[in-house]
Amino acid sequence: MDYKEEIIDHYKHPRNFGDLEEPKISVRENNSSCGDMVEVCGRLTRDGRIHVLRWRGVGCAISTAAASMLSEKVVGMNREDLTGFGEKGVVELLGGEINSGRMRCATLAYRAIIKLFEQ
Amino acid sequence: MFDVNKIRADFPILERKIGGAPLVYLDSAATSQKPKRVLDAIADFYTKHNANIHRGVHTLSAEATTMVDEAREKVAKFINAKTDEVIFVRNATEGLNLVAYAWARQSLKKNDVVVISLLEHHSNMVPWQIICEEVGAHLHVIEVDDEGRLLLTGTGTTQLTGGKLVVTTGSLESLLDERVKLVAVTAVSNVLGTITPTEEIKKLIKKKSPSAKLLVDGAQMVPHMKTDVTKLGADFMAFSGHKMLGPTGSGVLWGKREILESMKPFLYGGDMIGEVRLTGTTWSGLPNKFEAGTPDIAGIIGLGTAIDYLTSLGMDNIREHEKELIGYALGKMEKFEKKGLVEVFGPRNADERGGVLTFNVKGVHAHDAAQVLDKYGIAVRSGQHCGAPIVERFKTLAMARASFYVYTTKGEIDFLIEKIKEVPKVFSL
Ligand SMILES: Cc1ncc(COP(=O)(O)O)c(C=O)c1O
């Protein structure tokens, strides 16, 4: 697997990185095998769509780029859209070439964002 | 003479290409590669001798039984133990859990103390957390210095709270007293390569906690250096066959006969019973008492062959080879470190370190470094190496680890070093 330029770009210049003022919902998710951590927070519209999303975290290029890319992609999505998008969508967003050893990195932020809807 | 090139010819997988590049396998601490002799032994068993053991009078069953008995004798000789003290399990993890469930859970009482170290693999840490919680015992953890060596002496302890357990940390000496019933430590750290001073540990235990048992996690020692359980001073030792040129599914728990005899079985079923009546059952003697069910027969036979191979190379020669490699690698990496390119973790003296080179490329997550190296055919491990607490101790999320074995060459280390230089470039650092 090669690191695509887009991944490096998001890794070095993560989008929507930061926190939100209250009111907000937030979720923290860890990768136990590599120590990566992501904290996402957001606000939903009245009909349950992601209105705004911010995230913070520490991790590798893949988990960071995935969080950054997702933070742009998921705005406007409701829970069904997001589950429909799925982990497959995340892999495609990252250029379609994630080996099995990196799947947990790639999907860390996604797992956190899904949980926003459970809060 | 230790001829690495000749040794390499015995390992078919070393001919593999990874995306066109020759495989540079530097992940033997996770699992070792297998020589053709071991692969042939497994095929030979299934092709010519396959039958269940202890279960039949027919020829094949007798042959299979003899082959397992012979493998047990090889293991016993290899670690200088008595044959019936060698219990076959799946891996080191199962051996450690066997001690936790069949010994500790029966023997420990409220307010007893279990001492482990910060270097432990999760398999020699989590079982003790669980047992301590269950019986109301206390968990004490030996701290390490900045090179990842165990702190043996020194005063002052710290209490950690915030989870289900209250944990006390400090030097071994500060944690020992007559309440300690078990000290469970690794002989070599899989994360940092630290060789722990088991003999000194034993002396301190004898002095301050005479009734404590010593359990040694031998997973990273037995494959790499001569191990003699009579000198180790331990009561139990666990290790995995797959890290010592043997197949997965083969592991060993060694224990002192008197202790094993006093214990209840771990698993119940076939092969471990003496006499079964509907109204009650007795257990067979050692080692069968702890080997319920059909074992990994081919795996055990393969392990026996792996031991033949290791013995033919000579364990002292293997240690010398790896010591030279780690000294060489540390020398090269320390130059990079001075330039601010990498950070190296663990002991800096090759005498105190197994063939495990642990590092991070500055500014790059270990997973990313490992991924870049993979492009050149280099296999290194990255992450927390089933040792989250020790990784955190060094204030990092994850570490990259290159680990060596009998087939590792200096040329491969040179290649690794050369490619480490490429890693930051990928991230335009
Ligand atoms: C020091 C140490 N202990 C225990 C284990 C567990 O070995 P296994 O996964 O074969 O049970 C390992 C494996 O990485 C290890 O390095």
XYZ file of C-alpha atoms and ligand atoms in Angstrom, chain B residues 29-30 90-94 96 119 121 123-124 186 188-190 217-220 240 242-243 381 385-386 401, ligand 1:
43
model
C 9.339 -12.153 18.498
C 5.736 -12.376 17.273
C -1.505 -24.480 23.145
C 0.840 -21.564 23.852
C 2.425 -19.510 26.625
C -0.884 -17.752 27.252
C -2.612 -21.033 28.049
C 0.067 -18.839 32.271
C 7.312 -5.411 31.367
C 2.912 -9.212 28.171
C -0.977 -12.679 28.989
C 1.046 -12.411 32.202
C 9.008 -12.310 32.184
C 12.872 -11.317 28.433
C 10.593 -8.446 27.472
C 8.899 -8.828 24.106
C 7.241 -16.161 31.390
C 9.795 -17.845 29.180
C 8.149 -17.002 25.839
C 11.039 -14.774 24.736
C 5.275 -21.092 23.115
C 5.689 -21.168 17.572
C 8.287 -18.628 18.705
C 5.756 -5.204 14.196
C 2.856 -5.370 21.391
C 0.347 -6.664 23.951
C 9.900 -3.369 16.735
C 6.827 -12.325 26.673
C 5.635 -12.990 26.077
N 4.800 -13.653 26.868
C 3.716 -14.286 26.393
C 3.406 -14.256 25.061
C 2.185 -14.951 24.604
O 2.490 -15.920 23.659
P 1.336 -16.677 22.906
O 0.577 -15.646 22.141
O 2.056 -17.639 22.023
O 0.515 -17.349 23.928
C 4.234 -13.567 24.189
C 3.898 -13.472 22.763
O 4.052 -12.450 22.123
C 5.379 -12.926 24.716
O 6.211 -12.259 23.905
